[in-house]
PDB file of C-alpha atoms in Angstrom:
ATOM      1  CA  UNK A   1    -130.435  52.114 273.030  1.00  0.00           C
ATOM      2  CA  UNK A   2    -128.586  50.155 275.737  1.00  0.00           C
ATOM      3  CA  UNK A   3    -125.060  49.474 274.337  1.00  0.00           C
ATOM      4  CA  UNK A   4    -123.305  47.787 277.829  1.00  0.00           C
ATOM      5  CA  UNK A   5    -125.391  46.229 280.483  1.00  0.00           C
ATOM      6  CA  UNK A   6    -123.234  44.818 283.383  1.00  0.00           C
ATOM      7  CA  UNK A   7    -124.780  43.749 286.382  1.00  0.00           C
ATOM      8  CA  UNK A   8    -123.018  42.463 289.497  1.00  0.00           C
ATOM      9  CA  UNK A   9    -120.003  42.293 287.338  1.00  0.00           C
ATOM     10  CA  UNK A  10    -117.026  41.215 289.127  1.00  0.00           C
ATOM     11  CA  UNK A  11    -113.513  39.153 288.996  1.00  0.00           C
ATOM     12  CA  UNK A  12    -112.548  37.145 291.685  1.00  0.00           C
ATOM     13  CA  UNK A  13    -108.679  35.649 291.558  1.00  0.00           C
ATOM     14  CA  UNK A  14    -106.614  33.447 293.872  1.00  0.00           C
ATOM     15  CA  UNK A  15    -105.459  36.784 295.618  1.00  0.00           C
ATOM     16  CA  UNK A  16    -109.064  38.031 296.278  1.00  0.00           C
ATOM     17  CA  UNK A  17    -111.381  40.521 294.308  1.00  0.00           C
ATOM     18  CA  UNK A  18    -110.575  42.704 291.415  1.00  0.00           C
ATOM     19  CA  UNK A  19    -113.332  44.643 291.302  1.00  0.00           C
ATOM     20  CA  UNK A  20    -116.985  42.893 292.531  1.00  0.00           C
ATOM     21  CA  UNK A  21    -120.478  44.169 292.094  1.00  0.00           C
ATOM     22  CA  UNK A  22    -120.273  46.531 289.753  1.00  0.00           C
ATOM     23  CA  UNK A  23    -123.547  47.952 288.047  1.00  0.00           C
ATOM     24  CA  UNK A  24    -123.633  49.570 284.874  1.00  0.00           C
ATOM     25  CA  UNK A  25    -125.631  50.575 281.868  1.00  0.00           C
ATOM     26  CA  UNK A  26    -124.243  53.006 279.711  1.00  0.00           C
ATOM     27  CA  UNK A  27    -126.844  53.918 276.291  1.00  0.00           C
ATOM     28  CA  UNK A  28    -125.755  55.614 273.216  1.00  0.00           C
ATOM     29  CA  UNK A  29    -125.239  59.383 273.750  1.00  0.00           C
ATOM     30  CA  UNK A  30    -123.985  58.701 277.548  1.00  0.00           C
ATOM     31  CA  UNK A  31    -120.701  59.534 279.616  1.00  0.00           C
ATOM     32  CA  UNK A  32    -120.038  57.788 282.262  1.00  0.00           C
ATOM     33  CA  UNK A  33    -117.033  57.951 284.556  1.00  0.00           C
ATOM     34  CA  UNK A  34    -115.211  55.018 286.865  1.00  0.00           C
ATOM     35  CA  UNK A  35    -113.579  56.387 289.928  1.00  0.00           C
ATOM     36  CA  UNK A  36    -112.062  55.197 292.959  1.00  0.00           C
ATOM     37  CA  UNK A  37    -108.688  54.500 294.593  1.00  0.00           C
ATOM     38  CA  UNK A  38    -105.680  53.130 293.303  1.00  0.00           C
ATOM     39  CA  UNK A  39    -105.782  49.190 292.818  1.00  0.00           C
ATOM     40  CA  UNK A  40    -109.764  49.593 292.876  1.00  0.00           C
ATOM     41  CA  UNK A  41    -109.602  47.800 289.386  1.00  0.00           C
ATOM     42  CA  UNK A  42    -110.797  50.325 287.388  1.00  0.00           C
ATOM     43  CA  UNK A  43    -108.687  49.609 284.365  1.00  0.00           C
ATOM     44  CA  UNK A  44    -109.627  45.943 284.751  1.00  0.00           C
ATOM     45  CA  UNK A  45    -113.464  46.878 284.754  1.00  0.00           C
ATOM     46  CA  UNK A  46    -113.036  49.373 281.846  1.00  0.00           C
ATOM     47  CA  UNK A  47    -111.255  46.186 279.345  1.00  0.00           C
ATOM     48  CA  UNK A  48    -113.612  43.824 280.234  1.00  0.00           C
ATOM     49  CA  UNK A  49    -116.828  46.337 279.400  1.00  0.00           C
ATOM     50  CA  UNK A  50    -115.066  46.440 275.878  1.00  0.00           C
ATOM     51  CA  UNK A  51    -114.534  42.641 275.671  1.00  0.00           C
ATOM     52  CA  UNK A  52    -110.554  42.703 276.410  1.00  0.00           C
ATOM     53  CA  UNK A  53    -110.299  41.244 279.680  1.00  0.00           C
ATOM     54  CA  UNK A  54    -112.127  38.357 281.488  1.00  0.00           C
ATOM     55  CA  UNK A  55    -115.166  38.418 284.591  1.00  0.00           C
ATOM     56  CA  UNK A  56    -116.159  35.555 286.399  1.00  0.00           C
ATOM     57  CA  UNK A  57    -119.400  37.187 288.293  1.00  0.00           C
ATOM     58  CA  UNK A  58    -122.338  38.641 287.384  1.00  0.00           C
ATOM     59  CA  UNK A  59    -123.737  39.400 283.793  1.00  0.00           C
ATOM     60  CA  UNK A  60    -122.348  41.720 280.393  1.00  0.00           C
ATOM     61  CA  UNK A  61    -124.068  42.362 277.651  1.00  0.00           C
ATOM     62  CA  UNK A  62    -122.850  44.508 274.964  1.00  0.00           C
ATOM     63  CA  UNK A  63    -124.322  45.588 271.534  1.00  0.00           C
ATOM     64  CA  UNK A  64    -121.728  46.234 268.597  1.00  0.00           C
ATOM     65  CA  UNK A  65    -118.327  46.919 268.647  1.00  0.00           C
ATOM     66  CA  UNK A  66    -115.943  48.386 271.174  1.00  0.00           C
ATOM     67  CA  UNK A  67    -112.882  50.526 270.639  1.00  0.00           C
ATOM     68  CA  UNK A  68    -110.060  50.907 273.271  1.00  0.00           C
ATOM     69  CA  UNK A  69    -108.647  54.466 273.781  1.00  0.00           C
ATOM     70  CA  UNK A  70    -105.509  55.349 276.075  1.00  0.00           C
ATOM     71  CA  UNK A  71    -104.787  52.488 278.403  1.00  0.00           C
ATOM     72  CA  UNK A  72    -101.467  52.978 279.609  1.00  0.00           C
ATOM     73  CA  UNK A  73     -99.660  49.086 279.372  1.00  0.00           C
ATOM     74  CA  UNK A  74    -102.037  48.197 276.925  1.00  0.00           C
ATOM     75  CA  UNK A  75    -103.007  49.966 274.211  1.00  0.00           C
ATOM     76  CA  UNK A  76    -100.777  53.411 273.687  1.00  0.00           C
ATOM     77  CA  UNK A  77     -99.249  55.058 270.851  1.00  0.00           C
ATOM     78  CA  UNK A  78     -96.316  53.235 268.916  1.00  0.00           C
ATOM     79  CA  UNK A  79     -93.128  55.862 270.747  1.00  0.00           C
ATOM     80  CA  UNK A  80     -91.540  55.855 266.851  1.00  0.00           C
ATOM     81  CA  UNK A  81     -95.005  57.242 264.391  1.00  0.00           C
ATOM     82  CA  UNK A  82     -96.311  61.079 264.845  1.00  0.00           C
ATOM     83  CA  UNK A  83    -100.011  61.503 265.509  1.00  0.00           C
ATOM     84  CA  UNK A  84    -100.793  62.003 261.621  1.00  0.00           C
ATOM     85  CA  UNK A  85     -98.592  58.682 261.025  1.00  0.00           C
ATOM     86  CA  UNK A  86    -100.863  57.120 263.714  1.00  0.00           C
ATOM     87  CA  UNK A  87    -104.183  58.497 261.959  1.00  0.00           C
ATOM     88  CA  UNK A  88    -103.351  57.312 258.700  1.00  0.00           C
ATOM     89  CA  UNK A  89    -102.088  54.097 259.313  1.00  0.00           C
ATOM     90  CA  UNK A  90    -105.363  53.448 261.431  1.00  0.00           C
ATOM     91  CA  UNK A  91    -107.346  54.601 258.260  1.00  0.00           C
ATOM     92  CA  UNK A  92    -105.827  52.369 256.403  1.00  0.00           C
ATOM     93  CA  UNK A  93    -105.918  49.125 258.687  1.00  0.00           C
ATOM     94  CA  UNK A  94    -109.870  50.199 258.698  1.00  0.00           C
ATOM     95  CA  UNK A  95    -110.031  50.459 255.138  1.00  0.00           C
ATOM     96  CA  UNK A  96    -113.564  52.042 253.823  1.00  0.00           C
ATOM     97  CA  UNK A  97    -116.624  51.144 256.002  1.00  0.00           C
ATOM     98  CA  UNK A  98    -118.704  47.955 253.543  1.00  0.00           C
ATOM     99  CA  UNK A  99    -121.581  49.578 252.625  1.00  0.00           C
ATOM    100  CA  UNK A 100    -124.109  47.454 254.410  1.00  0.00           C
ATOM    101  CA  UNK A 101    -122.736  48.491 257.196  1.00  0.00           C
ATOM    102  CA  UNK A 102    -122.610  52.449 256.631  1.00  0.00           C
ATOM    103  CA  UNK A 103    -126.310  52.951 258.701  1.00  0.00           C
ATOM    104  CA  UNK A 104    -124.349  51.533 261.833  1.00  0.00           C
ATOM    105  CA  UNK A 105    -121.320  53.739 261.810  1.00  0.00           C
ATOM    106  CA  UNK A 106    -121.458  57.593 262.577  1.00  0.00           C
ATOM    107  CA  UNK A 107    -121.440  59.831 260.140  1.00  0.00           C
ATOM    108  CA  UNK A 108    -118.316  61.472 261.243  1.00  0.00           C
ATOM    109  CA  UNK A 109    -116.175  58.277 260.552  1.00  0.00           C
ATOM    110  CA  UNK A 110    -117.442  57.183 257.629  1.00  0.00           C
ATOM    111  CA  UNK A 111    -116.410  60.568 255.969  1.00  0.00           C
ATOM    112  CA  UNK A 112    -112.883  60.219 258.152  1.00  0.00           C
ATOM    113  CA  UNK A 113    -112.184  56.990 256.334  1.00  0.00           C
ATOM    114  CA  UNK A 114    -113.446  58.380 252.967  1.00  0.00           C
ATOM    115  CA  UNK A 115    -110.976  61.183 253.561  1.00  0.00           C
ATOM    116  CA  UNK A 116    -108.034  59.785 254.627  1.00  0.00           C
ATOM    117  CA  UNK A 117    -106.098  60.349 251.086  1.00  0.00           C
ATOM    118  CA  UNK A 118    -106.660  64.161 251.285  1.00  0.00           C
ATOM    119  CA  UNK A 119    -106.339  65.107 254.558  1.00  0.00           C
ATOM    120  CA  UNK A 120    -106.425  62.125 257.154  1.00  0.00           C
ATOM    121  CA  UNK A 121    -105.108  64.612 260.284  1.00  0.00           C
ATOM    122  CA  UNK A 122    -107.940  66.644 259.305  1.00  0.00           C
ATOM    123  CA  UNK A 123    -110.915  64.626 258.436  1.00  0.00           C
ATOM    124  CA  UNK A 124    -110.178  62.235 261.757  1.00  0.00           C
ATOM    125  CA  UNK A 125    -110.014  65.411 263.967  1.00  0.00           C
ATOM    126  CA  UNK A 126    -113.453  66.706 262.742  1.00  0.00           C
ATOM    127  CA  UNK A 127    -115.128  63.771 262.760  1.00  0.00           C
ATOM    128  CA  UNK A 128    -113.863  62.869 266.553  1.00  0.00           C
ATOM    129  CA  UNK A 129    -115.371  66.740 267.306  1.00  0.00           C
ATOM    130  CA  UNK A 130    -112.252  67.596 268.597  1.00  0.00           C
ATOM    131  CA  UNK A 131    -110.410  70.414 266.481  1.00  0.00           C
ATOM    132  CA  UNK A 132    -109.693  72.625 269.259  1.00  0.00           C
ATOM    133  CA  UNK A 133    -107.514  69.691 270.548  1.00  0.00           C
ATOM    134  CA  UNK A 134    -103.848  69.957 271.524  1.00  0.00           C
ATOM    135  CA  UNK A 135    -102.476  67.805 269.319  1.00  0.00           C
ATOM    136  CA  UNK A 136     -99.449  68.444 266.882  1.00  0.00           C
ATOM    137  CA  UNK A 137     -99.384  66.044 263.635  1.00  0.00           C
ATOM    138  CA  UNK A 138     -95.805  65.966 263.550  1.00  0.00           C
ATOM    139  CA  UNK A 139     -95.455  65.152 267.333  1.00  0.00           C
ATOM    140  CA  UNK A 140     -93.851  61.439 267.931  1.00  0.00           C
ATOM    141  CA  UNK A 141     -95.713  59.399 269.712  1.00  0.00           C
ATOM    142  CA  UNK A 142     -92.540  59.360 272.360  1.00  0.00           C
ATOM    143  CA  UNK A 143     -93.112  62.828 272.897  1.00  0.00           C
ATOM    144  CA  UNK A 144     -96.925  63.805 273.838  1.00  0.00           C
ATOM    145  CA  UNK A 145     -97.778  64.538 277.376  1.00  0.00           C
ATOM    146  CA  UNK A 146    -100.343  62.062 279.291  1.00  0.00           C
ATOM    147  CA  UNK A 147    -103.251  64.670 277.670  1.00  0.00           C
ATOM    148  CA  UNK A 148    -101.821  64.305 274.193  1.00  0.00           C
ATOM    149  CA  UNK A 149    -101.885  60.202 274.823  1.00  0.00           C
ATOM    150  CA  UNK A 150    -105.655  60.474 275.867  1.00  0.00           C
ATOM    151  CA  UNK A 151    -106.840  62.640 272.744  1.00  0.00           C
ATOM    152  CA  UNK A 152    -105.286  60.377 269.820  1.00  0.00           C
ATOM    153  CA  UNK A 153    -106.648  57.418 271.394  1.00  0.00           C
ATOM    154  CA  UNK A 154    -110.278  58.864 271.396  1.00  0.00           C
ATOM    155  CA  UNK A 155    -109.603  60.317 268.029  1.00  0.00           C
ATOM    156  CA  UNK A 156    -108.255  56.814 266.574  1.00  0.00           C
ATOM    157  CA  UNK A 157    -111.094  54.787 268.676  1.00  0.00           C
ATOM    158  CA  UNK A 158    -113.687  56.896 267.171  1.00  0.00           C
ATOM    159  CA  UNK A 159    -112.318  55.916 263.350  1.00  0.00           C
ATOM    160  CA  UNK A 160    -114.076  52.423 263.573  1.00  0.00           C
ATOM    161  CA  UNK A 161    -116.953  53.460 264.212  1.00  0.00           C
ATOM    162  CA  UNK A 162    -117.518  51.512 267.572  1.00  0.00           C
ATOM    163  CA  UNK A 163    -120.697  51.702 269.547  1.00  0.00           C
ATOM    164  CA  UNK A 164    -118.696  52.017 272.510  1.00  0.00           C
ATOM    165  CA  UNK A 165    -115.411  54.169 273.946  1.00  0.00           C
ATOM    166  CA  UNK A 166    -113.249  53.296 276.747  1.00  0.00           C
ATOM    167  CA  UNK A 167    -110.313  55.549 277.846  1.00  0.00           C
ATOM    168  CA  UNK A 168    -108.396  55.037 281.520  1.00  0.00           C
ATOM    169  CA  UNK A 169    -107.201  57.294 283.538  1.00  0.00           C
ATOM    170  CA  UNK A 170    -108.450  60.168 281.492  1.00  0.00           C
ATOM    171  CA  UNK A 171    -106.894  63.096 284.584  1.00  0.00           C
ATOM    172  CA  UNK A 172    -103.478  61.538 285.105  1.00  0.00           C
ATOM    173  CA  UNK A 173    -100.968  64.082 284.695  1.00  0.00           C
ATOM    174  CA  UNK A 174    -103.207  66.598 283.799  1.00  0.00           C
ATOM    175  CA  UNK A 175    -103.391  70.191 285.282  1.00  0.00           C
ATOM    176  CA  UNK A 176    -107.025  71.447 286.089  1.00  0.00           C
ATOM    177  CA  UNK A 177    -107.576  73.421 282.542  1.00  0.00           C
ATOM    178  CA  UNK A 178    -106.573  70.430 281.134  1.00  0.00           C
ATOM    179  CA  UNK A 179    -108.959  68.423 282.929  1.00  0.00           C
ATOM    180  CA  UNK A 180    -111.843  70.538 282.113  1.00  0.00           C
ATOM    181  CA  UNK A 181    -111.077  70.368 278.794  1.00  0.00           C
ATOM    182  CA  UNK A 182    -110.693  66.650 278.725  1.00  0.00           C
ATOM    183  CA  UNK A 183    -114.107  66.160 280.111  1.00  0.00           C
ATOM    184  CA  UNK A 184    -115.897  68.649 277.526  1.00  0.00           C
ATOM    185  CA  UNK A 185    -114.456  66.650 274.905  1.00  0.00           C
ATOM    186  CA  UNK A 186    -115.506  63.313 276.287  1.00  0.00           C
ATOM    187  CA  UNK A 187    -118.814  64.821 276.515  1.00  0.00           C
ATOM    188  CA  UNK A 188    -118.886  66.406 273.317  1.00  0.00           C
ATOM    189  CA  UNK A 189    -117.917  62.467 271.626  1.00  0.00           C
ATOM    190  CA  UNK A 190    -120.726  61.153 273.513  1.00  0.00           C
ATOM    191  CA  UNK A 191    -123.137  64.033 271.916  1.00  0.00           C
ATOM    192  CA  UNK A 192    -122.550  62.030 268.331  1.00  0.00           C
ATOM    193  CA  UNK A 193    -123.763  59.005 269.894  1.00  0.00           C
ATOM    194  CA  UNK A 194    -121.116  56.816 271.321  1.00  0.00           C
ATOM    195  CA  UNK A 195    -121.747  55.046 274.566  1.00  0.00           C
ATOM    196  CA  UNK A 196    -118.107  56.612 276.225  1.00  0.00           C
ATOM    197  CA  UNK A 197    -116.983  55.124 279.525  1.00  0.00           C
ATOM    198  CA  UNK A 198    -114.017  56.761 281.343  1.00  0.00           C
ATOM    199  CA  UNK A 199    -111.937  56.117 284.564  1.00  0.00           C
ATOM    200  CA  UNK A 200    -110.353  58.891 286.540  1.00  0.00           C
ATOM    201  CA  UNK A 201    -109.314  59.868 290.062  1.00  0.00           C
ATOM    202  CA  UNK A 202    -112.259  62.515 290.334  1.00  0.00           C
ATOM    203  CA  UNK A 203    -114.671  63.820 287.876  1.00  0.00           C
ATOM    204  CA  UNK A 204    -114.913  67.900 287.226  1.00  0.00           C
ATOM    205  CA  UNK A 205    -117.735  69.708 288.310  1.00  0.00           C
ATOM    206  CA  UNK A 206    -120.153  70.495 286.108  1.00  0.00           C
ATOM    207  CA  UNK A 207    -119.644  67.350 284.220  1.00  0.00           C
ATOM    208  CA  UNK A 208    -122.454  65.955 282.759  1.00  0.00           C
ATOM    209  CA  UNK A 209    -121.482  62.297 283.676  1.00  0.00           C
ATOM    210  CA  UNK A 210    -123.101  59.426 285.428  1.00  0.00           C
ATOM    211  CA  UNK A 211    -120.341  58.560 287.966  1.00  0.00           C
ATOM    212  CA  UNK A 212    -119.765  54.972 289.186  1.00  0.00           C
ATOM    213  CA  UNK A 213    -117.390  54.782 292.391  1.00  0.00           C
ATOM    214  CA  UNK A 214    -115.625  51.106 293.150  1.00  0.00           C
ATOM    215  CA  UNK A 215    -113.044  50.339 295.549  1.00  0.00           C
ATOM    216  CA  UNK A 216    -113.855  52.096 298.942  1.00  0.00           C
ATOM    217  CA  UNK A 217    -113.337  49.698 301.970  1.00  0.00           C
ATOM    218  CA  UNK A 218    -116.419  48.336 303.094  1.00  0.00           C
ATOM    219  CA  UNK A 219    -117.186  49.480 306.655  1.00  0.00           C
ATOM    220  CA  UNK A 220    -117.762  46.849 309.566  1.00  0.00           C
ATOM    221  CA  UNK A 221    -121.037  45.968 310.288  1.00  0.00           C
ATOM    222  CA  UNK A 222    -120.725  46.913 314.099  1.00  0.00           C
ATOM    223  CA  UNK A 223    -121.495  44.328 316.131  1.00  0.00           C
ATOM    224  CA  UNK A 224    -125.185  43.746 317.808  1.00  0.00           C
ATOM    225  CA  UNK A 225    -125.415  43.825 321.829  1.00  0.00           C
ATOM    226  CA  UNK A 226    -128.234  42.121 323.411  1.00  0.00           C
ATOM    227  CA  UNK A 227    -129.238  44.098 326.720  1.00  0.00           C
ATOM    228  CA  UNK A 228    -128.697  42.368 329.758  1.00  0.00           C
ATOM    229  CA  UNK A 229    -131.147  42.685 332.291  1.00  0.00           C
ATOM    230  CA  UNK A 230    -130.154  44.180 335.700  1.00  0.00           C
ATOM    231  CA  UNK A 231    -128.926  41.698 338.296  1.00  0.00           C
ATOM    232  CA  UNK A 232    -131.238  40.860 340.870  1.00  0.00           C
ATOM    233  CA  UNK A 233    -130.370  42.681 344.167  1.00  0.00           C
ATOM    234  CA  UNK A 234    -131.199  40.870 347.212  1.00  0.00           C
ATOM    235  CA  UNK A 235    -133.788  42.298 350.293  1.00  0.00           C
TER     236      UNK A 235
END
């Protein structure tokens, strides 16, 4: 199922385009990856497929909710809780998923929310797929490196139960291990059925990834020359 549909999506201010004619339809079960050059507007395009930022061209549809992760200026960890204080306070904010609406949600975060009074580090880790994650509970949110930032923010997006992921700039400051690993475990939360869209410089190889590129300059359109014909030489 179709979970964002955008088509010609654009936003045009008083300074000129933000990003303009973008095309994209990411179904349940999909990665797919943003890229382009700085000021392309990828982090503008990634808020307004989850419903946080405006567009003033083109179409967007989207079916249920959407959950932010990482975007740096926007929506980051709080500098002053550790990653379990982040998990648990999420939990509870959430509270347990209403019953009629427990056929919508993924299994995984139901039993994350169910769980957050034993073990909420745990449960939100498993059901996010990502225990082999470098993360340290007792890590302040001042403290984890740009990788750290990106893996709560899927793990605490992926405790509502949204039908769709965004994370930004999911290489910055990462090494290329890291990055490998970061893209297996986007993949690996779109394999329990999330719709995940993610913005990056480049996409690994190997990634399994429908890649979207905005931003590059549009060449000239060279201009057409209309043959003369040959002057007439006198006899």
């Amino acid at each position: 199922m179709n979970i964002v549909e955008a088509g010609g999506l654009g936003l045009r201010t008083r300074r000129g385009w933000v990003y303009r004619d973008v095309d994209l339809t990411a179904a349940s079960g999909e990665l797919h990856a943003v890229t382009g050059p700085p000021g392309s507007g990828r982090t503008s395009l990634l808020l307004a497929l989850a419903g946080c930022f405006p567009h003033n061209h083109g179409e967007l549809r989207r079916r249920g909710p959407a959950a932010l992760g990482q975007v740096a200026g926007v929506h980051e960890p709080d500098p002053t809780l550790t990653v379990a204080e982040h998990i648990t306070e999420r939990l509870l904010l959430l509270g347990p998923v209403p019953r009629r609406r427990r056929r919508l949600v993924p299994v995984a975060a139901v039993r994350a929310r169910r769980a957050y009074r034993r073990d909420a580090y745990a449960a939100a880790i498993a059901g996010a797929g990502l225990t082999d994650a470098p993360l340290d509970p007792d890590r302040y949110g001042r403290d984890l490196t740009p990788v750290e930032r990106q893996v709560l923010g899927l793990v605490l997006a992926s405790l509502g139960g949204p039908s769709l992921i965004v994370a930004d700039d999911v290489d910055a400051g990462a090494d290329r291990p890291e990055r490998e690993w970061m893209w297996g475990a986007l993949e690996r939360l779109a394999g329990q059925g999330y719709a995940v869209v993610a913005s990056a410089r480049a996409v690994e190889p190997g990634v399994a990834a429908t890649v979207h590129r905005i931003g590059d300059p549009v060449p000239p359109v060279p201009a057409l020359t209309v043959p003369t014909e040959p002057a007439e030489v006198p006899a």
